[in-house]
């Protein structure tokens, strides 16, 4: 039997900053959505209608190149927030997001986002805080890679390329590349 | 001539209710830097979000081969030190004033929501401003990595792991 959203939220390290009552309230305010592999959460170029926190599972963001091939751009894992930039800026979705493994999400719809913002709701403050911290850590990681690439670009080229069809290859490649992971 | 913090903060954060502006103005420090002075050093623990309101600042990073590399020249009105202050990680670069510069220092602890609704509203506004600023930084970082590596597939593979997927490089 799949774990309940409540159990998944309680297990999430990012939820520890919320008290128990606030976690229960989050489950009342936010909608629980479950996706099966292959299901699409966002379509590229669609208007942004929601943001979400992953409680479990994994999503893949990809985009179409000019020759209509799909280019994988990134994976979103449990504890990460997705879709917040669309709600902040109102820009169409920059990528298509597809479910890779069975996924449970807490979804905040646009109209509710504005209500929560107007009342300075703790749940919204918490979600944006998670999103901001996640982005900050990515910038830190990116900065390290840029520093390395500035000195040793050939090291990057010498490694076997990852493939979205072979995620294990990706991990092996990345582990070889960034030994500190 | 110094800028008044109020209008700059309004520009950055959008309309601010008077109690929120008062809270912010109490916490914000205005600091001036002569040319050659550092706003923060690489590796230093962050304390503030830095908003450049006047002057020009250069961001330098120490490369593994010990050479200093300029990674950006920053002009008003821009935020600096975002990733470090938000993520609680050491500053990834040194910020040096190139000409007489003025910054507003916004304590990073204001990003934490807290119990008070005014404080929480401010945290929401600051988080939104930081997300916008960092999103732009990620795009710039991805383009920079591409310029260094010169291989679109490789950079996209790196982005795939880093989750920097708001940064498509393809046409």
GROMACS .gro file of C-alpha atoms in nm:
model
  352
    1UNK     CA    1   0.000   0.000   0.000
    2UNK     CA    2   0.147   0.338  -0.094
    3UNK     CA    3   0.242   0.571   0.190
    4UNK     CA    4  -0.006   0.846   0.266
    5UNK     CA    5   0.076   1.207   0.184
    6UNK     CA    6   0.078   1.274   0.557
    7UNK     CA    7   0.343   1.007   0.620
    8UNK     CA    8   0.552   1.129   0.328
    9UNK     CA    9   0.534   1.489   0.447
   10UNK     CA   10   0.628   1.392   0.801
   11UNK     CA   11   0.932   1.207   0.664
   12UNK     CA   12   1.052   1.495   0.451
   13UNK     CA   13   1.356   1.668   0.606
   14UNK     CA   14   1.242   2.001   0.459
   15UNK     CA   15   0.919   1.972   0.660
   16UNK     CA   16   1.097   1.967   0.992
   17UNK     CA   17   1.087   2.344   1.012
   18UNK     CA   18   0.707   2.325   1.017
   19UNK     CA   19   0.536   2.220   1.337
   20UNK     CA   20   0.302   1.920   1.337
   21UNK     CA   21  -0.008   2.140   1.326
   22UNK     CA   22   0.130   2.336   1.034
   23UNK     CA   23   0.207   2.016   0.845
   24UNK     CA   24  -0.155   1.907   0.890
   25UNK     CA   25  -0.270   2.247   0.773
   26UNK     CA   26  -0.043   2.221   0.467
   27UNK     CA   27  -0.226   1.902   0.370
   28UNK     CA   28  -0.557   2.087   0.391
   29UNK     CA   29  -0.440   2.392   0.196
   30UNK     CA   30  -0.241   2.212  -0.074
   31UNK     CA   31  -0.379   1.950  -0.310
   32UNK     CA   32  -0.228   1.604  -0.313
   33UNK     CA   33  -0.161   1.473  -0.664
   34UNK     CA   34  -0.026   1.134  -0.762
   35UNK     CA   35   0.142   1.074  -1.096
   36UNK     CA   36   0.236   0.748  -1.260
   37UNK     CA   37   0.540   0.705  -1.486
   38UNK     CA   38   0.490   0.876  -1.821
   39UNK     CA   39   0.228   1.121  -1.693
   40UNK     CA   40   0.296   1.486  -1.779
   41UNK     CA   41   0.283   1.746  -1.503
   42UNK     CA   42   0.364   2.051  -1.717
   43UNK     CA   43   0.371   2.100  -2.093
   44UNK     CA   44   0.627   2.339  -2.236
   45UNK     CA   45   0.473   2.676  -2.332
   46UNK     CA   46   0.161   2.619  -2.121
   47UNK     CA   47   0.060   2.903  -1.889
   48UNK     CA   48   0.176   2.844  -1.531
   49UNK     CA   49  -0.114   2.739  -1.312
   50UNK     CA   50   0.059   2.588  -1.012
   51UNK     CA   51   0.377   2.509  -0.823
   52UNK     CA   52   0.443   2.187  -0.635
   53UNK     CA   53   0.651   2.020  -0.367
   54UNK     CA   54   0.759   1.662  -0.439
   55UNK     CA   55   0.687   1.432  -0.148
   56UNK     CA   56   0.819   1.124  -0.326
   57UNK     CA   57   0.916   0.995  -0.668
   58UNK     CA   58   1.106   1.165  -0.946
   59UNK     CA   59   1.027   1.393  -1.239
   60UNK     CA   60   1.219   1.472  -1.554
   61UNK     CA   61   1.221   1.817  -1.714
   62UNK     CA   62   1.291   1.824  -2.086
   63UNK     CA   63   1.254   2.058  -2.375
   64UNK     CA   64   1.222   2.036  -2.751
   65UNK     CA   65   1.514   2.137  -2.972
   66UNK     CA   66   1.458   2.301  -3.309
   67UNK     CA   67   1.466   1.956  -3.475
   68UNK     CA   68   1.191   1.834  -3.238
   69UNK     CA   69   1.422   1.606  -3.041
   70UNK     CA   70   1.360   1.600  -2.669
   71UNK     CA   71   1.651   1.729  -2.460
   72UNK     CA   72   1.658   1.629  -2.093
   73UNK     CA   73   1.729   1.928  -1.873
   74UNK     CA   74   1.702   1.812  -1.517
   75UNK     CA   75   1.551   1.581  -1.260
   76UNK     CA   76   1.339   1.688  -0.966
   77UNK     CA   77   1.345   1.474  -0.656
   78UNK     CA   78   1.158   1.444  -0.324
   79UNK     CA   79   1.192   1.757  -0.114
   80UNK     CA   80   1.232   1.988  -0.413
   81UNK     CA   81   0.991   2.255  -0.528
   82UNK     CA   82   0.901   2.290  -0.894
   83UNK     CA   83   0.711   2.548  -1.095
   84UNK     CA   84   0.757   2.847  -0.864
   85UNK     CA   85   0.921   3.073  -1.124
   86UNK     CA   86   0.614   3.047  -1.344
   87UNK     CA   87   0.394   3.173  -1.063
   88UNK     CA   88   0.635   3.454  -0.977
   89UNK     CA   89   0.682   3.584  -1.331
   90UNK     CA   90   0.380   3.450  -1.515
   91UNK     CA   91   0.600   3.329  -1.802
   92UNK     CA   92   0.491   3.016  -1.992
   93UNK     CA   93   0.645   2.686  -1.885
   94UNK     CA   94   1.002   2.662  -2.012
   95UNK     CA   95   1.002   2.282  -2.014
   96UNK     CA   96   0.784   1.975  -2.020
   97UNK     CA   97   0.790   1.786  -1.691
   98UNK     CA   98   0.719   1.414  -1.699
   99UNK     CA   99   0.690   1.158  -1.421
  100UNK     CA  100   0.978   0.905  -1.418
  101UNK     CA  101   0.885   0.711  -1.104
  102UNK     CA  102   0.549   0.712  -0.923
  103UNK     CA  103   0.532   1.055  -0.769
  104UNK     CA  104   0.331   1.224  -0.496
  105UNK     CA  105   0.310   1.602  -0.499
  106UNK     CA  106   0.165   1.878  -0.286
  107UNK     CA  107   0.027   2.129  -0.533
  108UNK     CA  108  -0.037   2.497  -0.477
  109UNK     CA  109  -0.261   2.650  -0.743
  110UNK     CA  110  -0.213   3.005  -0.867
  111UNK     CA  111  -0.530   3.151  -0.715
  112UNK     CA  112  -0.443   2.999  -0.378
  113UNK     CA  113  -0.084   3.125  -0.409
  114UNK     CA  114  -0.211   3.483  -0.423
  115UNK     CA  115  -0.446   3.429  -0.129
  116UNK     CA  116  -0.165   3.287   0.080
  117UNK     CA  117   0.065   3.570  -0.021
  118UNK     CA  118  -0.192   3.832   0.078
  119UNK     CA  119  -0.224   3.676   0.423
  120UNK     CA  120   0.152   3.611   0.460
  121UNK     CA  121   0.070   3.248   0.525
  122UNK     CA  122   0.344   3.037   0.687
  123UNK     CA  123   0.291   2.756   0.435
  124UNK     CA  124   0.375   2.984   0.142
  125UNK     CA  125   0.673   3.131   0.326
  126UNK     CA  126   0.793   2.776   0.389
  127UNK     CA  127   0.752   2.665   0.027
  128UNK     CA  128   0.935   2.969  -0.110
  129UNK     CA  129   1.209   2.923   0.145
  130UNK     CA  130   1.260   2.563   0.027
  131UNK     CA  131   1.262   2.676  -0.337
  132UNK     CA  132   1.513   2.954  -0.268
  133UNK     CA  133   1.749   2.728  -0.072
  134UNK     CA  134   1.739   2.465  -0.345
  135UNK     CA  135   1.828   2.719  -0.609
  136UNK     CA  136   2.107   2.863  -0.394
  137UNK     CA  137   2.268   2.522  -0.355
  138UNK     CA  138   2.252   2.466  -0.731
  139UNK     CA  139   2.429   2.794  -0.790
  140UNK     CA  140   2.698   2.693  -0.541
  141UNK     CA  141   2.746   2.361  -0.721
  142UNK     CA  142   2.749   2.531  -1.060
  143UNK     CA  143   3.011   2.775  -0.940
  144UNK     CA  144   3.241   2.486  -0.843
  145UNK     CA  145   3.200   2.325  -1.182
  146UNK     CA  146   3.274   2.651  -1.360
  147UNK     CA  147   3.591   2.694  -1.156
  148UNK     CA  148   3.700   2.344  -1.251
  149UNK     CA  149   3.605   2.385  -1.616
  150UNK     CA  150   3.805   2.709  -1.635
  151UNK     CA  151   4.120   2.518  -1.551
  152UNK     CA  152   4.057   2.169  -1.680
  153UNK     CA  153   3.798   2.162  -1.961
  154UNK     CA  154   3.966   1.856  -2.109
  155UNK     CA  155   3.890   1.655  -1.795
  156UNK     CA  156   3.521   1.704  -1.862
  157UNK     CA  157   3.550   1.603  -2.226
  158UNK     CA  158   3.739   1.285  -2.148
  159UNK     CA  159   3.456   1.132  -1.947
  160UNK     CA  160   3.188   0.901  -2.091
  161UNK     CA  161   2.867   1.084  -2.172
  162UNK     CA  162   2.551   1.022  -1.973
  163UNK     CA  163   2.226   0.928  -2.136
  164UNK     CA  164   1.876   0.991  -2.017
  165UNK     CA  165   1.785   0.636  -2.116
  166UNK     CA  166   2.064   0.508  -1.895
  167UNK     CA  167   2.044   0.698  -1.568
  168UNK     CA  168   2.290   0.460  -1.409
  169UNK     CA  169   2.546   0.574  -1.663
  170UNK     CA  170   2.469   0.929  -1.567
  171UNK     CA  171   2.537   0.865  -1.200
  172UNK     CA  172   2.853   0.672  -1.271
  173UNK     CA  173   2.970   0.952  -1.493
  174UNK     CA  174   2.892   1.220  -1.240
  175UNK     CA  175   3.049   1.029  -0.956
  176UNK     CA  176   3.364   0.993  -1.163
  177UNK     CA  177   3.354   1.358  -1.254
  178UNK     CA  178   3.285   1.502  -0.911
  179UNK     CA  179   3.451   1.256  -0.681
  180UNK     CA  180   3.340   1.451  -0.378
  181UNK     CA  181   2.972   1.371  -0.432
  182UNK     CA  182   2.453   6.155  -0.310
  183UNK     CA  183   2.307   5.858  -0.123
  184UNK     CA  184   1.982   5.698  -0.227
  185UNK     CA  185   1.703   5.670   0.027
  186UNK     CA  186   1.657   5.300   0.108
  187UNK     CA  187   1.277   5.315   0.090
  188UNK     CA  188   1.230   5.364  -0.288
  189UNK     CA  189   1.506   5.113  -0.370
  190UNK     CA  190   1.346   4.855  -0.146
  191UNK     CA  191   1.007   4.921  -0.305
  192UNK     CA  192   1.167   4.869  -0.646
  193UNK     CA  193   1.320   4.541  -0.537
  194UNK     CA  194   1.035   4.397  -0.337
  195UNK     CA  195   0.724   4.562  -0.475
  196UNK     CA  196   0.476   4.758  -0.264
  197UNK     CA  197   0.555   4.735   0.106
  198UNK     CA  198   0.302   4.803   0.379
  199UNK     CA  199   0.429   5.073   0.618
  200UNK     CA  200   0.496   4.830   0.909
  201UNK     CA  201   0.694   4.604   0.675
  202UNK     CA  202   0.898   4.895   0.541
  203UNK     CA  203   0.965   5.016   0.896
  204UNK     CA  204   1.083   4.671   1.000
  205UNK     CA  205   1.308   4.648   0.698
  206UNK     CA  206   1.452   4.998   0.736
  207UNK     CA  207   1.539   4.920   1.097
  208UNK     CA  208   1.736   4.615   0.988
  209UNK     CA  209   1.901   4.745   0.672
  210UNK     CA  210   2.246   4.905   0.682
  211UNK     CA  211   2.372   5.148   0.419
  212UNK     CA  212   2.745   5.107   0.357
  213UNK     CA  213   2.986   5.290   0.129
  214UNK     CA  214   3.294   5.129  -0.025
  215UNK     CA  215   3.588   5.320  -0.176
  216UNK     CA  216   3.747   5.172  -0.489
  217UNK     CA  217   3.951   4.862  -0.409
  218UNK     CA  218   3.758   4.774  -0.092
  219UNK     CA  219   3.590   4.436  -0.063
  220UNK     CA  220   3.219   4.405   0.008
  221UNK     CA  221   3.280   4.038   0.090
  222UNK     CA  222   3.557   3.787   0.034
  223UNK     CA  223   3.542   3.445  -0.131
  224UNK     CA  224   3.503   3.173   0.132
  225UNK     CA  225   3.357   3.414   0.389
  226UNK     CA  226   3.040   3.311   0.571
  227UNK     CA  227   2.753   3.527   0.448
  228UNK     CA  228   2.552   3.750   0.678
  229UNK     CA  229   2.366   3.976   0.441
  230UNK     CA  230   2.194   4.005   0.109
  231UNK     CA  231   2.378   4.288  -0.063
  232UNK     CA  232   2.193   4.534  -0.282
  233UNK     CA  233   2.421   4.753  -0.492
  234UNK     CA  234   2.255   5.094  -0.526
  235UNK     CA  235   2.545   5.306  -0.658
  236UNK     CA  236   2.885   5.249  -0.817
  237UNK     CA  237   3.026   4.935  -0.973
  238UNK     CA  238   3.145   4.609  -0.824
  239UNK     CA  239   3.359   4.335  -0.972
  240UNK     CA  240   3.320   3.970  -0.875
  241UNK     CA  241   3.648   3.777  -0.877
  242UNK     CA  242   3.693   3.407  -0.819
  243UNK     CA  243   4.010   3.228  -0.724
  244UNK     CA  244   4.072   2.948  -0.971
  245UNK     CA  245   4.223   2.614  -0.868
  246UNK     CA  246   4.547   2.729  -1.038
  247UNK     CA  247   4.547   3.029  -0.794
  248UNK     CA  248   4.473   3.287  -1.062
  249UNK     CA  249   4.197   3.542  -1.004
  250UNK     CA  250   3.925   3.533  -1.264
  251UNK     CA  251   3.668   3.807  -1.314
  252UNK     CA  252   3.329   3.646  -1.335
  253UNK     CA  253   3.107   3.954  -1.346
  254UNK     CA  254   3.089   4.331  -1.327
  255UNK     CA  255   2.782   4.436  -1.133
  256UNK     CA  256   2.591   4.759  -1.184
  257UNK     CA  257   2.309   4.919  -0.981
  258UNK     CA  258   2.050   4.815  -0.888
  259UNK     CA  259   2.155   4.451  -0.842
  260UNK     CA  260   2.171   4.194  -0.566
  261UNK     CA  261   2.497   4.026  -0.472
  262UNK     CA  262   2.584   3.729  -0.256
  263UNK     CA  263   2.241   3.579  -0.302
  264UNK     CA  264   2.325   3.210  -0.323
  265UNK     CA  265   2.555   3.233  -0.022
  266UNK     CA  266   2.309   3.424   0.195
  267UNK     CA  267   2.010   3.211   0.098
  268UNK     CA  268   2.186   2.875   0.106
  269UNK     CA  269   2.407   2.949   0.407
  270UNK     CA  270   2.714   2.856   0.202
  271UNK     CA  271   3.045   3.048   0.185
  272UNK     CA  272   3.066   3.327  -0.071
  273UNK     CA  273   3.182   3.169  -0.400
  274UNK     CA  274   3.355   3.492  -0.510
  275UNK     CA  275   3.507   3.816  -0.382
  276UNK     CA  276   3.311   4.137  -0.447
  277UNK     CA  277   3.537   4.441  -0.491
  278UNK     CA  278   3.432   4.802  -0.544
  279UNK     CA  279   3.569   4.938  -0.874
  280UNK     CA  280   3.451   5.292  -0.803
  281UNK     CA  281   3.289   5.461  -0.502
  282UNK     CA  282   2.997   5.230  -0.434
  283UNK     CA  283   2.704   5.215  -0.200
  284UNK     CA  284   2.520   4.904  -0.087
  285UNK     CA  285   2.221   4.821   0.126
  286UNK     CA  286   2.297   4.525   0.348
  287UNK     CA  287   1.985   4.323   0.426
  288UNK     CA  288   2.039   4.067   0.705
  289UNK     CA  289   1.997   3.715   0.568
  290UNK     CA  290   1.800   3.607   0.876
  291UNK     CA  291   1.506   3.809   0.741
  292UNK     CA  292   1.457   3.530   0.487
  293UNK     CA  293   1.347   3.298   0.767
  294UNK     CA  294   0.970   3.330   0.803
  295UNK     CA  295   0.928   3.350   1.182
  296UNK     CA  296   0.600   3.377   1.373
  297UNK     CA  297   0.512   3.740   1.325
  298UNK     CA  298   0.291   3.803   1.017
  299UNK     CA  299   0.478   4.121   0.919
  300UNK     CA  300   0.808   3.939   0.939
  301UNK     CA  301   0.662   3.649   0.743
  302UNK     CA  302   0.527   3.878   0.471
  303UNK     CA  303   0.872   4.030   0.441
  304UNK     CA  304   1.031   3.684   0.418
  305UNK     CA  305   0.793   3.599   0.133
  306UNK     CA  306   0.884   3.917  -0.055
  307UNK     CA  307   1.256   3.864   0.000
  308UNK     CA  308   1.235   3.500  -0.110
  309UNK     CA  309   1.060   3.605  -0.431
  310UNK     CA  310   1.326   3.868  -0.505
  311UNK     CA  311   1.602   3.616  -0.434
  312UNK     CA  312   1.444   3.351  -0.655
  313UNK     CA  313   1.424   3.595  -0.944
  314UNK     CA  314   1.784   3.707  -0.893
  315UNK     CA  315   1.919   3.354  -0.860
  316UNK     CA  316   1.727   3.234  -1.162
  317UNK     CA  317   1.904   3.498  -1.368
  318UNK     CA  318   2.237   3.397  -1.212
  319UNK     CA  319   2.181   3.032  -1.302
  320UNK     CA  320   2.116   3.126  -1.662
  321UNK     CA  321   2.435   3.331  -1.669
  322UNK     CA  322   2.632   3.049  -1.504
  323UNK     CA  323   2.510   2.796  -1.756
  324UNK     CA  324   2.610   3.023  -2.044
  325UNK     CA  325   2.950   3.076  -1.880
  326UNK     CA  326   3.005   2.702  -1.843
  327UNK     CA  327   2.910   2.656  -2.207
  328UNK     CA  328   3.159   2.923  -2.314
  329UNK     CA  329   3.433   2.740  -2.121
  330UNK     CA  330   3.350   2.388  -2.228
  331UNK     CA  331   3.217   2.464  -2.576
  332UNK     CA  332   3.008   2.151  -2.577
  333UNK     CA  333   2.633   2.189  -2.553
  334UNK     CA  334   2.565   1.823  -2.477
  335UNK     CA  335   2.814   1.819  -2.196
  336UNK     CA  336   2.672   2.129  -2.032
  337UNK     CA  337   2.321   1.992  -2.066
  338UNK     CA  338   2.435   1.671  -1.902
  339UNK     CA  339   2.578   1.872  -1.614
  340UNK     CA  340   2.259   2.073  -1.584
  341UNK     CA  341   2.063   1.750  -1.574
  342UNK     CA  342   2.234   1.655  -1.254
  343UNK     CA  343   2.240   1.999  -1.100
  344UNK     CA  344   1.874   2.062  -1.160
  345UNK     CA  345   1.954   2.387  -1.337
  346UNK     CA  346   1.693   2.302  -1.591
  347UNK     CA  347   1.552   2.649  -1.622
  348UNK     CA  348   1.856   2.717  -1.839
  349UNK     CA  349   1.809   2.554  -2.177
  350UNK     CA  350   2.105   2.624  -2.403
  351UNK     CA  351   1.967   2.484  -2.722
  352UNK     CA  352   1.822   2.724  -2.981
   0.00000   0.00000   0.00000
